[in-house]
Amino acid sequence: MIRRAIYPGSFDPVTYGHLDVIGRAAKLFDEVIVAILKNPGKSPLFTVEERMDMLRRAVTWPNVSVDAFEGLLVDYAKEKRATVIIRGIRAVSDYEYELQMALMNRRLYPEAETIFMLPGEDYSYISSKLVKEVFSLGGSVSGLVPRFVEQRMREKFKTHTQYPVGGLNPNE
Ligand code: PNS
């Protein structure tokens, strides 16, 4: 039986923390689908297409693919015949929300198991939100995201006047 895992998230944008988790998951499972949530409620910095494109560029493992989904994660997982949901946990503060999601997902789809993975300690404090904030205020994010992501952020912040310095979009 093929073990197919889904790694869902916003990935706005992908960071080395995400990539660290993807690399670890790629070793554990036959197939890993990195799935970007199309969430109309959030106003992300990058479009879903841009985020997919960046992820596809950053993902080098042959058993990892990139996709997008809308609606319930468990419905998408069923459709893809995936029985594992991967989430990266950094600090204890992540746990409460992750626990709620994992238990709700288990209730909705008992055949699937949520696996929490720890990113490498160098990445345990990185979040897309913090990366965007630091970058928008002129700080260096080198080593936290791939170089081409940094470049895309530079282009975005040049053209996006809705992200003024000091007033960052509060998205992941
Ligand atoms: O990177 P994020 O923003 O922390 O990812 C959150 C995500 C996409 C995993 C979560 O919001 C999700 O699964 N949304 C899909 C809708 C859904 O299934 N909601 C019920 C979750 S219990």
mmCIF file of C-alpha atoms and ligand atoms in Angstrom:
data_model
loop_
_atom_site.group_PDB
_atom_site.id
_atom_site.type_symbol
_atom_site.label_atom_id
_atom_site.label_comp_id
_atom_site.label_asym_id
_atom_site.label_seq_id
_atom_site.Cartn_x
_atom_site.Cartn_y
_atom_site.Cartn_z
ATOM 1 C CA MET A 1 0.000 0.000 0.000
ATOM 2 C CA ILE A 2 1.288 3.436 -0.927
ATOM 3 C CA ARG A 3 1.581 5.801 2.028
ATOM 4 C CA ARG A 4 0.479 9.185 0.769
ATOM 5 C CA ALA A 5 0.798 12.208 3.044
ATOM 6 C CA ILE A 6 -0.543 15.719 2.711
ATOM 7 C CA TYR A 7 1.305 18.720 4.062
ATOM 8 C CA PRO A 8 -1.283 21.522 4.059
ATOM 9 C CA GLY A 9 -0.748 25.183 4.728
ATOM 10 C CA SER A 10 -0.796 28.762 3.511
ATOM 11 C CA PHE A 11 2.879 28.891 2.430
ATOM 12 C CA ASP A 12 2.768 32.667 1.994
ATOM 13 C CA PRO A 13 5.630 32.373 1.164
ATOM 14 C CA VAL A 14 7.472 29.072 1.561
ATOM 15 C CA THR A 15 10.302 29.240 4.109
ATOM 16 C CA TYR A 16 13.271 27.018 4.887
ATOM 17 C CA GLY A 17 11.232 25.827 7.890
ATOM 18 C CA HIS A 18 8.586 24.410 5.524
ATOM 19 C CA LEU A 19 11.243 22.928 3.269
ATOM 20 C CA ASP A 20 12.934 21.267 6.221
ATOM 21 C CA VAL A 21 9.653 19.580 7.181
ATOM 22 C CA ILE A 22 8.988 18.567 3.556
ATOM 23 C CA GLY A 23 12.428 16.962 3.293
ATOM 24 C CA ARG A 24 11.876 14.982 6.483
ATOM 25 C CA ALA A 25 8.401 13.889 5.356
ATOM 26 C CA ALA A 26 9.718 12.859 1.930
ATOM 27 C CA LYS A 27 11.954 10.318 3.677
ATOM 28 C CA LEU A 28 9.096 8.860 5.704
ATOM 29 C CA PHE A 29 6.322 8.558 3.121
ATOM 30 C CA ASP A 30 6.036 7.205 -0.415
ATOM 31 C CA GLU A 31 4.373 10.368 -1.672
ATOM 32 C CA VAL A 32 3.967 13.812 -0.158
ATOM 33 C CA ILE A 33 1.532 16.380 -1.527
ATOM 34 C CA VAL A 34 2.219 19.929 -0.409
ATOM 35 C CA ALA A 35 -1.254 21.489 -0.529
ATOM 36 C CA ILE A 36 -1.878 25.222 -0.478
ATOM 37 C CA LEU A 37 -5.191 26.340 0.937
ATOM 38 C CA LYS A 38 -7.178 28.620 -1.364
ATOM 39 C CA ASN A 39 -8.628 30.737 1.379
ATOM 40 C CA PRO A 40 -10.834 33.592 0.207
ATOM 41 C CA GLY A 41 -11.052 34.872 3.796
ATOM 42 C CA LYS A 42 -7.373 35.736 4.004
ATOM 43 C CA SER A 43 -5.627 38.423 2.018
ATOM 44 C CA PRO A 44 -2.241 36.877 1.328
ATOM 45 C CA LEU A 45 0.828 38.619 -0.022
ATOM 46 C CA PHE A 46 1.176 36.104 -2.864
ATOM 47 C CA THR A 47 -1.553 34.597 -5.028
ATOM 48 C CA VAL A 48 -2.102 30.835 -4.891
ATOM 49 C CA GLU A 49 -0.455 30.528 -8.328
ATOM 50 C CA GLU A 50 2.597 32.478 -7.166
ATOM 51 C CA ARG A 51 2.864 30.350 -4.036
ATOM 52 C CA MET A 52 2.531 27.141 -6.074
ATOM 53 C CA ASP A 53 5.197 28.348 -8.442
ATOM 54 C CA MET A 54 7.627 29.166 -5.630
ATOM 55 C CA LEU A 55 6.989 25.840 -3.923
ATOM 56 C CA ARG A 56 7.484 23.908 -7.157
ATOM 57 C CA ARG A 57 10.781 25.663 -7.643
ATOM 58 C CA ALA A 58 11.917 24.983 -4.092
ATOM 59 C CA VAL A 59 10.806 21.358 -3.893
ATOM 60 C CA THR A 60 13.451 19.016 -5.287
ATOM 61 C CA TRP A 61 12.381 15.623 -3.927
ATOM 62 C CA PRO A 62 11.020 13.275 -6.615
ATOM 63 C CA ASN A 63 8.182 11.989 -4.411
ATOM 64 C CA VAL A 64 6.888 15.451 -3.483
ATOM 65 C CA SER A 65 4.260 17.304 -5.530
ATOM 66 C CA VAL A 66 2.578 20.675 -5.077
ATOM 67 C CA ASP A 67 -1.130 21.343 -5.376
ATOM 68 C CA ALA A 68 -3.870 23.684 -4.108
ATOM 69 C CA PHE A 69 -7.203 22.890 -2.508
ATOM 70 C CA GLU A 70 -10.348 24.571 -1.270
ATOM 71 C CA GLY A 71 -12.906 23.515 1.267
ATOM 72 C CA LEU A 72 -12.226 21.004 3.992
ATOM 73 C CA LEU A 73 -8.782 19.497 4.230
ATOM 74 C CA VAL A 74 -10.235 16.078 5.032
ATOM 75 C CA ASP A 75 -12.316 16.103 1.842
ATOM 76 C CA TYR A 76 -9.224 16.893 -0.165
ATOM 77 C CA ALA A 77 -7.290 14.153 1.661
ATOM 78 C CA LYS A 78 -10.031 11.620 0.900
ATOM 79 C CA GLU A 79 -10.066 12.653 -2.742
ATOM 80 C CA LYS A 80 -6.295 12.136 -2.917
ATOM 81 C CA ARG A 81 -6.501 8.866 -0.937
ATOM 82 C CA ALA A 82 -4.062 10.274 1.597
ATOM 83 C CA THR A 83 -4.152 8.871 5.110
ATOM 84 C CA VAL A 84 -1.532 11.088 6.701
ATOM 85 C CA ILE A 85 -1.693 14.809 7.438
ATOM 86 C CA ILE A 86 1.601 16.456 8.277
ATOM 87 C CA ARG A 87 1.940 19.595 10.346
ATOM 88 C CA GLY A 88 5.134 21.234 11.525
ATOM 89 C CA ILE A 89 5.219 22.266 15.166
ATOM 90 C CA ARG A 90 7.670 24.854 16.335
ATOM 91 C CA ALA A 91 7.089 26.057 19.872
ATOM 92 C CA VAL A 92 4.560 24.929 22.474
ATOM 93 C CA SER A 93 2.418 27.876 21.399
ATOM 94 C CA ASP A 94 1.657 26.111 18.115
ATOM 95 C CA TYR A 95 0.319 23.089 19.924
ATOM 96 C CA GLU A 96 -3.113 24.231 21.080
ATOM 97 C CA TYR A 97 -4.357 25.226 17.638
ATOM 98 C CA GLU A 98 -2.757 22.183 16.054
ATOM 99 C CA LEU A 99 -4.362 19.890 18.619
ATOM 100 C CA GLN A 100 -7.802 21.328 17.867
ATOM 101 C CA MET A 101 -7.316 20.906 14.144
ATOM 102 C CA ALA A 102 -5.922 17.394 14.453
ATOM 103 C CA LEU A 103 -8.772 16.224 16.656
ATOM 104 C CA MET A 104 -11.391 17.836 14.457
ATOM 105 C CA ASN A 105 -9.832 16.291 11.370
ATOM 106 C CA ARG A 106 -9.750 12.914 13.123
ATOM 107 C CA ARG A 107 -13.427 13.219 13.928
ATOM 108 C CA LEU A 108 -14.227 14.033 10.311
ATOM 109 C CA TYR A 109 -11.879 11.447 8.806
ATOM 110 C CA PRO A 110 -10.890 8.793 11.372
ATOM 111 C CA GLU A 111 -8.809 6.835 8.844
ATOM 112 C CA ALA A 112 -6.305 9.676 8.577
ATOM 113 C CA GLU A 113 -3.559 10.274 11.114
ATOM 114 C CA THR A 114 -2.035 13.685 11.813
ATOM 115 C CA ILE A 115 1.716 13.531 12.257
ATOM 116 C CA PHE A 116 3.461 16.452 13.938
ATOM 117 C CA MET A 117 6.997 17.026 12.795
ATOM 118 C CA LEU A 118 9.697 19.209 14.298
ATOM 119 C CA PRO A 119 11.632 21.417 11.908
ATOM 120 C CA GLY A 120 15.394 21.590 12.438
ATOM 121 C CA GLU A 121 16.235 23.801 15.400
ATOM 122 C CA ASP A 122 17.711 26.491 13.126
ATOM 123 C CA TYR A 123 14.237 26.980 11.704
ATOM 124 C CA SER A 124 12.158 26.557 14.832
ATOM 125 C CA TYR A 125 11.425 30.283 15.135
ATOM 126 C CA ILE A 126 10.676 31.044 11.467
ATOM 127 C CA SER A 127 7.172 31.796 10.262
ATOM 128 C CA SER A 128 6.005 33.232 6.957
ATOM 129 C CA LYS A 129 4.395 36.043 8.924
ATOM 130 C CA LEU A 130 7.624 37.010 10.685
ATOM 131 C CA VAL A 131 9.632 36.743 7.467
ATOM 132 C CA LYS A 132 7.224 39.171 5.747
ATOM 133 C CA GLU A 133 7.293 41.553 8.677
ATOM 134 C CA VAL A 134 11.086 41.629 8.930
ATOM 135 C CA PHE A 135 11.438 41.998 5.176
ATOM 136 C CA SER A 136 8.839 44.772 4.941
ATOM 137 C CA LEU A 137 10.733 46.730 7.594
ATOM 138 C CA GLY A 138 14.036 46.391 5.777
ATOM 139 C CA GLY A 139 15.566 43.508 7.740
ATOM 140 C CA SER A 140 17.501 40.648 6.188
ATOM 141 C CA VAL A 141 15.688 37.353 5.645
ATOM 142 C CA SER A 142 18.672 35.743 4.009
ATOM 143 C CA GLY A 143 18.952 32.110 5.116
ATOM 144 C CA LEU A 144 15.290 32.004 6.138
ATOM 145 C CA VAL A 145 13.783 31.710 2.644
ATOM 146 C CA PRO A 146 15.351 30.680 -0.693
ATOM 147 C CA ARG A 147 17.002 33.533 -2.598
ATOM 148 C CA PHE A 148 14.416 33.572 -5.345
ATOM 149 C CA VAL A 149 11.647 33.925 -2.737
ATOM 150 C CA GLU A 150 13.488 36.919 -1.318
ATOM 151 C CA GLN A 151 13.596 38.366 -4.825
ATOM 152 C CA ARG A 152 9.846 37.804 -5.318
ATOM 153 C CA MET A 153 9.194 39.514 -2.005
ATOM 154 C CA ARG A 154 11.305 42.448 -3.101
ATOM 155 C CA GLU A 155 9.216 42.777 -6.265
ATOM 156 C CA LYS A 156 5.962 42.449 -4.308
ATOM 157 C CA PHE A 157 6.814 45.039 -1.726
ATOM 158 C CA LYS A 158 7.910 47.398 -4.491
ATOM 159 C CA THR A 159 4.526 47.246 -6.191
ATOM 160 C CA HIS A 160 2.231 46.668 -3.193
ATOM 161 C CA THR A 161 1.404 49.904 -1.512
ATOM 162 C CA GLN A 162 -1.021 48.163 0.844
ATOM 163 C CA TYR A 163 1.905 46.850 2.889
ATOM 164 C CA PRO A 164 3.281 50.074 4.311
ATOM 165 C CA VAL A 165 6.343 49.977 6.492
ATOM 166 C CA GLY A 166 5.243 49.213 10.026
ATOM 167 C CA GLY A 167 1.790 48.093 8.967
ATOM 168 C CA LEU A 168 2.141 44.612 7.681
ATOM 169 C CA ASN A 169 -0.646 42.452 6.398
ATOM 170 C CA PRO A 170 -1.300 40.140 9.347
ATOM 171 C CA ASN A 171 -1.291 36.921 7.357
ATOM 172 C CA GLU A 172 0.778 33.799 7.698
HETATM 173 O O1 PNS B 1 -0.292 27.402 7.212
HETATM 174 P P1 PNS B 1 -1.571 27.488 8.004
HETATM 175 O O2 PNS B 1 -2.300 28.766 7.631
HETATM 176 O O3 PNS B 1 -1.354 27.339 9.473
HETATM 177 O O4 PNS B 1 -2.495 26.240 7.520
HETATM 178 C C1 PNS B 1 -3.789 26.043 8.055
HETATM 179 C C2 PNS B 1 -4.556 24.957 7.271
HETATM 180 C C3 PNS B 1 -4.559 25.263 5.792
HETATM 181 C C4 PNS B 1 -3.879 23.608 7.505
HETATM 182 C C5 PNS B 1 -6.008 24.887 7.831
HETATM 183 O O5 PNS B 1 -6.522 26.178 7.894
HETATM 184 C C6 PNS B 1 -6.926 24.013 6.997
HETATM 185 O O6 PNS B 1 -6.766 22.817 6.943
HETATM 186 N N1 PNS B 1 -7.906 24.648 6.327
HETATM 187 C C7 PNS B 1 -8.816 23.987 5.438
HETATM 188 C C8 PNS B 1 -10.250 24.079 5.946
HETATM 189 C C9 PNS B 1 -10.498 23.023 6.998
HETATM 190 O O7 PNS B 1 -10.381 21.839 6.760
HETATM 191 N N2 PNS B 1 -10.821 23.500 8.205
HETATM 192 C C10 PNS B 1 -11.056 22.651 9.360
HETATM 193 C C11 PNS B 1 -9.743 22.306 10.025
HETATM 194 S S1 PNS B 1 -10.028 21.417 11.496
#
